[in-house]
Amino acid sequence: MAFELPDLPFAKDALEPHISANTFDFHHGKHHNTYVVNLNNMTADTHMASMSLEDIMKATAGDASKAGIFNNAAQVWNHTFFWNSMTPNGGGEPTGAIGDAINASFGSYGEFKEAFKTAGMTQFGSGWAWLVKKGDKLEIVKTPNAECPLTDGATPIITCDVWEHAYYLDYQNRRPDFLEAFLNNLVNWDFANANFAG
Ligand code: MN3
């Protein structure tokens, strides 16, 4: 198969108690995997089977006739990016160049945190909250469904999945508590720094 489900970058129980192994069984093992299976089915025997996810996303974004391919390719990419945006014992105040850039763009870590949380809480329905680099500036954006800032010319730095399937088993309807746990305990600032430098 052209596209494969990547392993999680940590053990499936490594983010407990913030995100349970049970959530990863469904979110990675079922939801993420289904996007991979769908994308393979939709691109089988086409030139897209040998394209990168990023190139498929850029080639199909905004094209209603290719919405199925875009949605599945972007959801494969977004979920892999989300797993890498987290690490055991992560979160809290950033270190390195991204910390300085956050202070320069948002005033302080506290103001960044509130803005990121608000983006995640106010994304109506399914979607994603992102920290992105646009030009030499950091911005917080939210996207609906499978949409990804990559197709708007921005460089994703970190993301948090705010689809209900991301938190419902652990937090039920309490999306703000999930976002708080993500920011306080899970953000992988090394990954953020690598994306910021790249
Ligand atoms: Mn998800």
PDB file of C-alpha atoms and ligand atoms in Angstrom:
ATOM      1  CA  MET A   1       0.000   0.000   0.000  1.00  0.00           C
ATOM      2  CA  ALA A   2       1.237   3.477  -0.881  1.00  0.00           C
ATOM      3  CA  PHE A   3       0.352   5.117   2.417  1.00  0.00           C
ATOM      4  CA  GLU A   4       0.994   3.573   5.820  1.00  0.00           C
ATOM      5  CA  LEU A   5      -0.153   4.273   9.358  1.00  0.00           C
ATOM      6  CA  PRO A   6       2.913   5.549  11.240  1.00  0.00           C
ATOM      7  CA  ASP A   7       3.595   4.198  14.726  1.00  0.00           C
ATOM      8  CA  LEU A   8       2.890   6.543  17.622  1.00  0.00           C
ATOM      9  CA  PRO A   9       6.094   8.349  18.682  1.00  0.00           C
ATOM     10  CA  PHE A  10       5.504   7.090  22.277  1.00  0.00           C
ATOM     11  CA  ALA A  11       3.895   4.100  24.003  1.00  0.00           C
ATOM     12  CA  LYS A  12       0.109   4.307  23.853  1.00  0.00           C
ATOM     13  CA  ASP A  13      -0.096   4.684  27.659  1.00  0.00           C
ATOM     14  CA  ALA A  14       2.764   7.204  27.867  1.00  0.00           C
ATOM     15  CA  LEU A  15       0.515  10.283  28.005  1.00  0.00           C
ATOM     16  CA  GLU A  16      -1.695   8.988  30.828  1.00  0.00           C
ATOM     17  CA  PRO A  17      -3.487  10.372  32.769  1.00  0.00           C
ATOM     18  CA  HIS A  18      -3.927  13.204  30.251  1.00  0.00           C
ATOM     19  CA  ILE A  19      -4.757  10.988  27.257  1.00  0.00           C
ATOM     20  CA  SER A  20      -5.510   7.321  27.902  1.00  0.00           C
ATOM     21  CA  ALA A  21      -4.289   4.234  26.067  1.00  0.00           C
ATOM     22  CA  ASN A  22      -7.973   3.566  25.354  1.00  0.00           C
ATOM     23  CA  THR A  23      -8.225   6.866  23.475  1.00  0.00           C
ATOM     24  CA  PHE A  24      -5.130   5.988  21.433  1.00  0.00           C
ATOM     25  CA  ASP A  25      -6.564   2.535  20.622  1.00  0.00           C
ATOM     26  CA  PHE A  26      -9.467   4.302  18.912  1.00  0.00           C
ATOM     27  CA  HIS A  27      -7.889   7.571  17.785  1.00  0.00           C
ATOM     28  CA  HIS A  28      -4.704   6.095  16.312  1.00  0.00           C
ATOM     29  CA  GLY A  29      -5.737   2.476  15.773  1.00  0.00           C
ATOM     30  CA  LYS A  30      -9.179   3.175  14.284  1.00  0.00           C
ATOM     31  CA  HIS A  31      -9.669   6.822  13.231  1.00  0.00           C
ATOM     32  CA  HIS A  32      -6.164   7.554  11.918  1.00  0.00           C
ATOM     33  CA  ASN A  33      -5.955   4.104  10.338  1.00  0.00           C
ATOM     34  CA  THR A  34      -9.282   4.578   8.558  1.00  0.00           C
ATOM     35  CA  TYR A  35      -7.995   7.737   6.877  1.00  0.00           C
ATOM     36  CA  VAL A  36      -4.967   5.755   5.651  1.00  0.00           C
ATOM     37  CA  VAL A  37      -7.164   2.924   4.318  1.00  0.00           C
ATOM     38  CA  ASN A  38      -9.540   5.384   2.620  1.00  0.00           C
ATOM     39  CA  LEU A  39      -6.663   7.319   1.025  1.00  0.00           C
ATOM     40  CA  ASN A  40      -5.118   4.112  -0.326  1.00  0.00           C
ATOM     41  CA  ASN A  41      -8.478   3.065  -1.779  1.00  0.00           C
ATOM     42  CA  MET A  42      -9.116   6.476  -3.341  1.00  0.00           C
ATOM     43  CA  THR A  43      -5.662   6.834  -4.903  1.00  0.00           C
ATOM     44  CA  ALA A  44      -5.061   3.209  -5.971  1.00  0.00           C
ATOM     45  CA  ASP A  45      -3.871   3.026  -9.593  1.00  0.00           C
ATOM     46  CA  THR A  46      -3.677   6.828  -9.906  1.00  0.00           C
ATOM     47  CA  HIS A  47      -0.636   9.116 -10.094  1.00  0.00           C
ATOM     48  CA  MET A  48      -1.440  10.292  -6.569  1.00  0.00           C
ATOM     49  CA  ALA A  49      -0.428   6.930  -5.108  1.00  0.00           C
ATOM     50  CA  SER A  50       3.215   7.950  -5.529  1.00  0.00           C
ATOM     51  CA  MET A  51       2.815  11.558  -4.350  1.00  0.00           C
ATOM     52  CA  SER A  52       3.656  12.874  -0.890  1.00  0.00           C
ATOM     53  CA  LEU A  53       0.776  13.711   1.433  1.00  0.00           C
ATOM     54  CA  GLU A  54       1.785  17.380   1.308  1.00  0.00           C
ATOM     55  CA  ASP A  55       1.687  17.437  -2.501  1.00  0.00           C
ATOM     56  CA  ILE A  56      -1.703  15.700  -2.567  1.00  0.00           C
ATOM     57  CA  MET A  57      -3.060  18.213  -0.053  1.00  0.00           C
ATOM     58  CA  LYS A  58      -1.784  21.194  -2.064  1.00  0.00           C
ATOM     59  CA  ALA A  59      -3.086  19.716  -5.331  1.00  0.00           C
ATOM     60  CA  THR A  60      -6.605  19.011  -4.020  1.00  0.00           C
ATOM     61  CA  ALA A  61      -7.281  21.813  -1.488  1.00  0.00           C
ATOM     62  CA  GLY A  62     -10.370  23.811  -2.393  1.00  0.00           C
ATOM     63  CA  ASP A  63     -11.344  21.451  -5.250  1.00  0.00           C
ATOM     64  CA  ALA A  64     -14.829  20.185  -4.412  1.00  0.00           C
ATOM     65  CA  SER A  65     -14.487  17.300  -6.856  1.00  0.00           C
ATOM     66  CA  LYS A  66     -11.419  16.058  -4.903  1.00  0.00           C
ATOM     67  CA  ALA A  67     -12.786  16.677  -1.406  1.00  0.00           C
ATOM     68  CA  GLY A  68     -12.653  13.009  -0.427  1.00  0.00           C
ATOM     69  CA  ILE A  69      -8.994  12.664  -1.345  1.00  0.00           C
ATOM     70  CA  PHE A  70      -8.106  15.984   0.313  1.00  0.00           C
ATOM     71  CA  ASN A  71      -9.956  15.132   3.522  1.00  0.00           C
ATOM     72  CA  ASN A  72      -8.321  11.741   3.935  1.00  0.00           C
ATOM     73  CA  ALA A  73      -4.802  12.865   2.933  1.00  0.00           C
ATOM     74  CA  ALA A  74      -4.999  15.882   5.243  1.00  0.00           C
ATOM     75  CA  GLN A  75      -6.364  13.811   8.122  1.00  0.00           C
ATOM     76  CA  VAL A  76      -3.478  11.345   7.742  1.00  0.00           C
ATOM     77  CA  TRP A  77      -1.002  14.257   7.800  1.00  0.00           C
ATOM     78  CA  ASN A  78      -2.759  16.202  10.590  1.00  0.00           C
ATOM     79  CA  HIS A  79      -2.914  13.215  12.938  1.00  0.00           C
ATOM     80  CA  THR A  80       0.757  12.307  12.453  1.00  0.00           C
ATOM     81  CA  PHE A  81       1.599  15.962  13.133  1.00  0.00           C
ATOM     82  CA  PHE A  82      -0.615  15.951  16.241  1.00  0.00           C
ATOM     83  CA  TRP A  83       1.077  12.845  17.736  1.00  0.00           C
ATOM     84  CA  ASN A  84       4.439  14.497  17.200  1.00  0.00           C
ATOM     85  CA  SER A  85       3.166  17.711  18.811  1.00  0.00           C
ATOM     86  CA  MET A  86       2.960  15.814  22.121  1.00  0.00           C
ATOM     87  CA  THR A  87       5.444  14.137  24.447  1.00  0.00           C
ATOM     88  CA  PRO A  88       5.334  12.656  27.961  1.00  0.00           C
ATOM     89  CA  ASN A  89       6.150  15.363  30.524  1.00  0.00           C
ATOM     90  CA  GLY A  90       5.765  18.096  27.908  1.00  0.00           C
ATOM     91  CA  GLY A  91       3.844  21.336  27.992  1.00  0.00           C
ATOM     92  CA  GLY A  92       4.270  24.403  30.151  1.00  0.00           C
ATOM     93  CA  GLU A  93       6.613  27.256  29.324  1.00  0.00           C
ATOM     94  CA  PRO A  94       8.464  26.796  26.035  1.00  0.00           C
ATOM     95  CA  THR A  95      12.225  26.631  25.796  1.00  0.00           C
ATOM     96  CA  GLY A  96      14.580  27.698  23.013  1.00  0.00           C
ATOM     97  CA  ALA A  97      13.915  29.980  20.065  1.00  0.00           C
ATOM     98  CA  ILE A  98      10.189  29.247  20.025  1.00  0.00           C
ATOM     99  CA  GLY A  99       9.914  30.688  23.536  1.00  0.00           C
ATOM    100  CA  ASP A 100      11.412  33.997  22.418  1.00  0.00           C
ATOM    101  CA  ALA A 101       9.211  34.021  19.301  1.00  0.00           C
ATOM    102  CA  ILE A 102       6.076  33.375  21.380  1.00  0.00           C
ATOM    103  CA  ASN A 103       6.933  36.294  23.664  1.00  0.00           C
ATOM    104  CA  ALA A 104       7.576  38.529  20.638  1.00  0.00           C
ATOM    105  CA  SER A 105       4.351  37.537  18.851  1.00  0.00           C
ATOM    106  CA  PHE A 106       1.878  37.249  21.733  1.00  0.00           C
ATOM    107  CA  GLY A 107       3.435  39.292  24.571  1.00  0.00           C
ATOM    108  CA  SER A 108       3.926  36.346  26.929  1.00  0.00           C
ATOM    109  CA  TYR A 109       3.476  32.601  27.255  1.00  0.00           C
ATOM    110  CA  GLY A 110       0.316  33.263  29.292  1.00  0.00           C
ATOM    111  CA  GLU A 111      -1.232  35.299  26.483  1.00  0.00           C
ATOM    112  CA  PHE A 112      -0.251  32.664  23.919  1.00  0.00           C
ATOM    113  CA  LYS A 113      -1.835  29.974  26.074  1.00  0.00           C
ATOM    114  CA  GLU A 114      -5.139  31.830  26.427  1.00  0.00           C
ATOM    115  CA  ALA A 115      -5.273  32.547  22.679  1.00  0.00           C
ATOM    116  CA  PHE A 116      -4.530  28.922  21.754  1.00  0.00           C
ATOM    117  CA  LYS A 117      -7.132  27.642  24.208  1.00  0.00           C
ATOM    118  CA  THR A 118      -9.723  30.098  22.882  1.00  0.00           C
ATOM    119  CA  ALA A 119      -9.028  28.984  19.296  1.00  0.00           C
ATOM    120  CA  GLY A 120      -9.591  25.356  20.283  1.00  0.00           C
ATOM    121  CA  MET A 121     -12.699  26.086  22.327  1.00  0.00           C
ATOM    122  CA  THR A 122     -14.321  28.284  19.677  1.00  0.00           C
ATOM    123  CA  GLN A 123     -13.750  25.943  16.717  1.00  0.00           C
ATOM    124  CA  PHE A 124     -17.428  25.043  16.262  1.00  0.00           C
ATOM    125  CA  GLY A 125     -17.804  21.335  15.601  1.00  0.00           C
ATOM    126  CA  SER A 126     -14.799  19.355  14.402  1.00  0.00           C
ATOM    127  CA  GLY A 127     -11.395  20.815  13.638  1.00  0.00           C
ATOM    128  CA  TRP A 128      -7.943  21.770  14.801  1.00  0.00           C
ATOM    129  CA  ALA A 129      -6.107  24.509  16.729  1.00  0.00           C
ATOM    130  CA  TRP A 130      -2.654  25.424  15.404  1.00  0.00           C
ATOM    131  CA  LEU A 131       0.407  27.484  16.175  1.00  0.00           C
ATOM    132  CA  VAL A 132       1.877  28.418  12.784  1.00  0.00           C
ATOM    133  CA  LYS A 133       4.685  30.496  11.346  1.00  0.00           C
ATOM    134  CA  LYS A 134       3.682  32.938   8.614  1.00  0.00           C
ATOM    135  CA  GLY A 135       6.614  34.848   7.218  1.00  0.00           C
ATOM    136  CA  ASP A 136       8.707  35.601  10.305  1.00  0.00           C
ATOM    137  CA  LYS A 137       5.701  35.852  12.624  1.00  0.00           C
ATOM    138  CA  LEU A 138       3.814  33.325  14.756  1.00  0.00           C
ATOM    139  CA  GLU A 139       0.018  33.111  14.575  1.00  0.00           C
ATOM    140  CA  ILE A 140      -2.698  30.971  16.132  1.00  0.00           C
ATOM    141  CA  VAL A 141      -5.303  29.661  13.714  1.00  0.00           C
ATOM    142  CA  LYS A 142      -8.198  27.216  13.879  1.00  0.00           C
ATOM    143  CA  THR A 143      -9.333  25.094  10.953  1.00  0.00           C
ATOM    144  CA  PRO A 144     -12.550  23.104  10.403  1.00  0.00           C
ATOM    145  CA  ASN A 145     -12.700  19.377   9.650  1.00  0.00           C
ATOM    146  CA  ALA A 146      -9.526  18.267   7.796  1.00  0.00           C
ATOM    147  CA  GLU A 147      -8.236  21.684   6.760  1.00  0.00           C
ATOM    148  CA  CYS A 148      -4.565  22.395   7.377  1.00  0.00           C
ATOM    149  CA  PRO A 149      -2.658  25.717   7.371  1.00  0.00           C
ATOM    150  CA  LEU A 150      -0.034  24.081   5.133  1.00  0.00           C
ATOM    151  CA  THR A 151      -2.265  24.733   2.118  1.00  0.00           C
ATOM    152  CA  ASP A 152      -2.458  28.452   3.036  1.00  0.00           C
ATOM    153  CA  GLY A 153       1.306  28.868   2.838  1.00  0.00           C
ATOM    154  CA  ALA A 154       1.836  28.735   6.608  1.00  0.00           C
ATOM    155  CA  THR A 155       4.310  26.482   8.442  1.00  0.00           C
ATOM    156  CA  PRO A 156       2.604  24.420  11.158  1.00  0.00           C
ATOM    157  CA  ILE A 157       4.514  24.462  14.481  1.00  0.00           C
ATOM    158  CA  ILE A 158       2.155  22.421  16.707  1.00  0.00           C
ATOM    159  CA  THR A 159      -1.487  21.356  16.573  1.00  0.00           C
ATOM    160  CA  CYS A 160      -4.221  20.063  18.858  1.00  0.00           C
ATOM    161  CA  ASP A 161      -7.051  17.923  17.493  1.00  0.00           C
ATOM    162  CA  VAL A 162     -10.378  19.230  18.809  1.00  0.00           C
ATOM    163  CA  TRP A 163     -12.647  16.699  17.098  1.00  0.00           C
ATOM    164  CA  GLU A 164     -14.768  15.080  19.818  1.00  0.00           C
ATOM    165  CA  HIS A 165     -13.078  11.725  19.133  1.00  0.00           C
ATOM    166  CA  ALA A 166      -9.819  13.257  20.420  1.00  0.00           C
ATOM    167  CA  TYR A 167     -11.094  13.755  23.973  1.00  0.00           C
ATOM    168  CA  TYR A 168     -14.548  12.276  24.509  1.00  0.00           C
ATOM    169  CA  LEU A 169     -13.445   9.002  26.170  1.00  0.00           C
ATOM    170  CA  ASP A 170     -11.271  10.877  28.697  1.00  0.00           C
ATOM    171  CA  TYR A 171     -13.039  14.241  29.080  1.00  0.00           C
ATOM    172  CA  GLN A 172     -16.559  13.717  27.659  1.00  0.00           C
ATOM    173  CA  ASN A 173     -17.799  17.213  26.741  1.00  0.00           C
ATOM    174  CA  ARG A 174     -15.021  19.091  28.585  1.00  0.00           C
ATOM    175  CA  ARG A 175     -12.983  20.305  25.618  1.00  0.00           C
ATOM    176  CA  PRO A 176     -11.470  23.192  27.663  1.00  0.00           C
ATOM    177  CA  ASP A 177     -10.009  20.681  30.168  1.00  0.00           C
ATOM    178  CA  PHE A 178      -8.486  18.677  27.303  1.00  0.00           C
ATOM    179  CA  LEU A 179      -6.916  21.841  25.856  1.00  0.00           C
ATOM    180  CA  GLU A 180      -5.598  22.790  29.303  1.00  0.00           C
ATOM    181  CA  ALA A 181      -3.988  19.339  29.700  1.00  0.00           C
ATOM    182  CA  PHE A 182      -2.495  19.583  26.201  1.00  0.00           C
ATOM    183  CA  LEU A 183      -0.926  22.968  26.962  1.00  0.00           C
ATOM    184  CA  ASN A 184       0.187  22.247  30.533  1.00  0.00           C
ATOM    185  CA  ASN A 185       1.416  18.665  30.176  1.00  0.00           C
ATOM    186  CA  LEU A 186       1.812  17.479  26.595  1.00  0.00           C
ATOM    187  CA  VAL A 187       3.187  20.046  24.121  1.00  0.00           C
ATOM    188  CA  ASN A 188       6.459  18.868  22.583  1.00  0.00           C
ATOM    189  CA  TRP A 189       8.504  22.082  22.485  1.00  0.00           C
ATOM    190  CA  ASP A 190      11.458  20.267  20.871  1.00  0.00           C
ATOM    191  CA  PHE A 191       9.202  19.406  17.924  1.00  0.00           C
ATOM    192  CA  ALA A 192       7.965  23.016  17.868  1.00  0.00           C
ATOM    193  CA  ASN A 193      11.536  24.316  17.823  1.00  0.00           C
ATOM    194  CA  ALA A 194      12.479  21.964  14.991  1.00  0.00           C
ATOM    195  CA  ASN A 195       9.490  23.124  12.901  1.00  0.00           C
ATOM    196  CA  PHE A 196      10.224  26.751  13.736  1.00  0.00           C
ATOM    197  CA  ALA A 197      13.854  26.390  12.636  1.00  0.00           C
ATOM    198  CA  GLY A 198      12.879  24.469   9.493  1.00  0.00           C
TER     199      GLY A 198
HETATM  200 MN   MN3 B   1      -8.612  13.033  15.284  1.00  0.00          MN
END
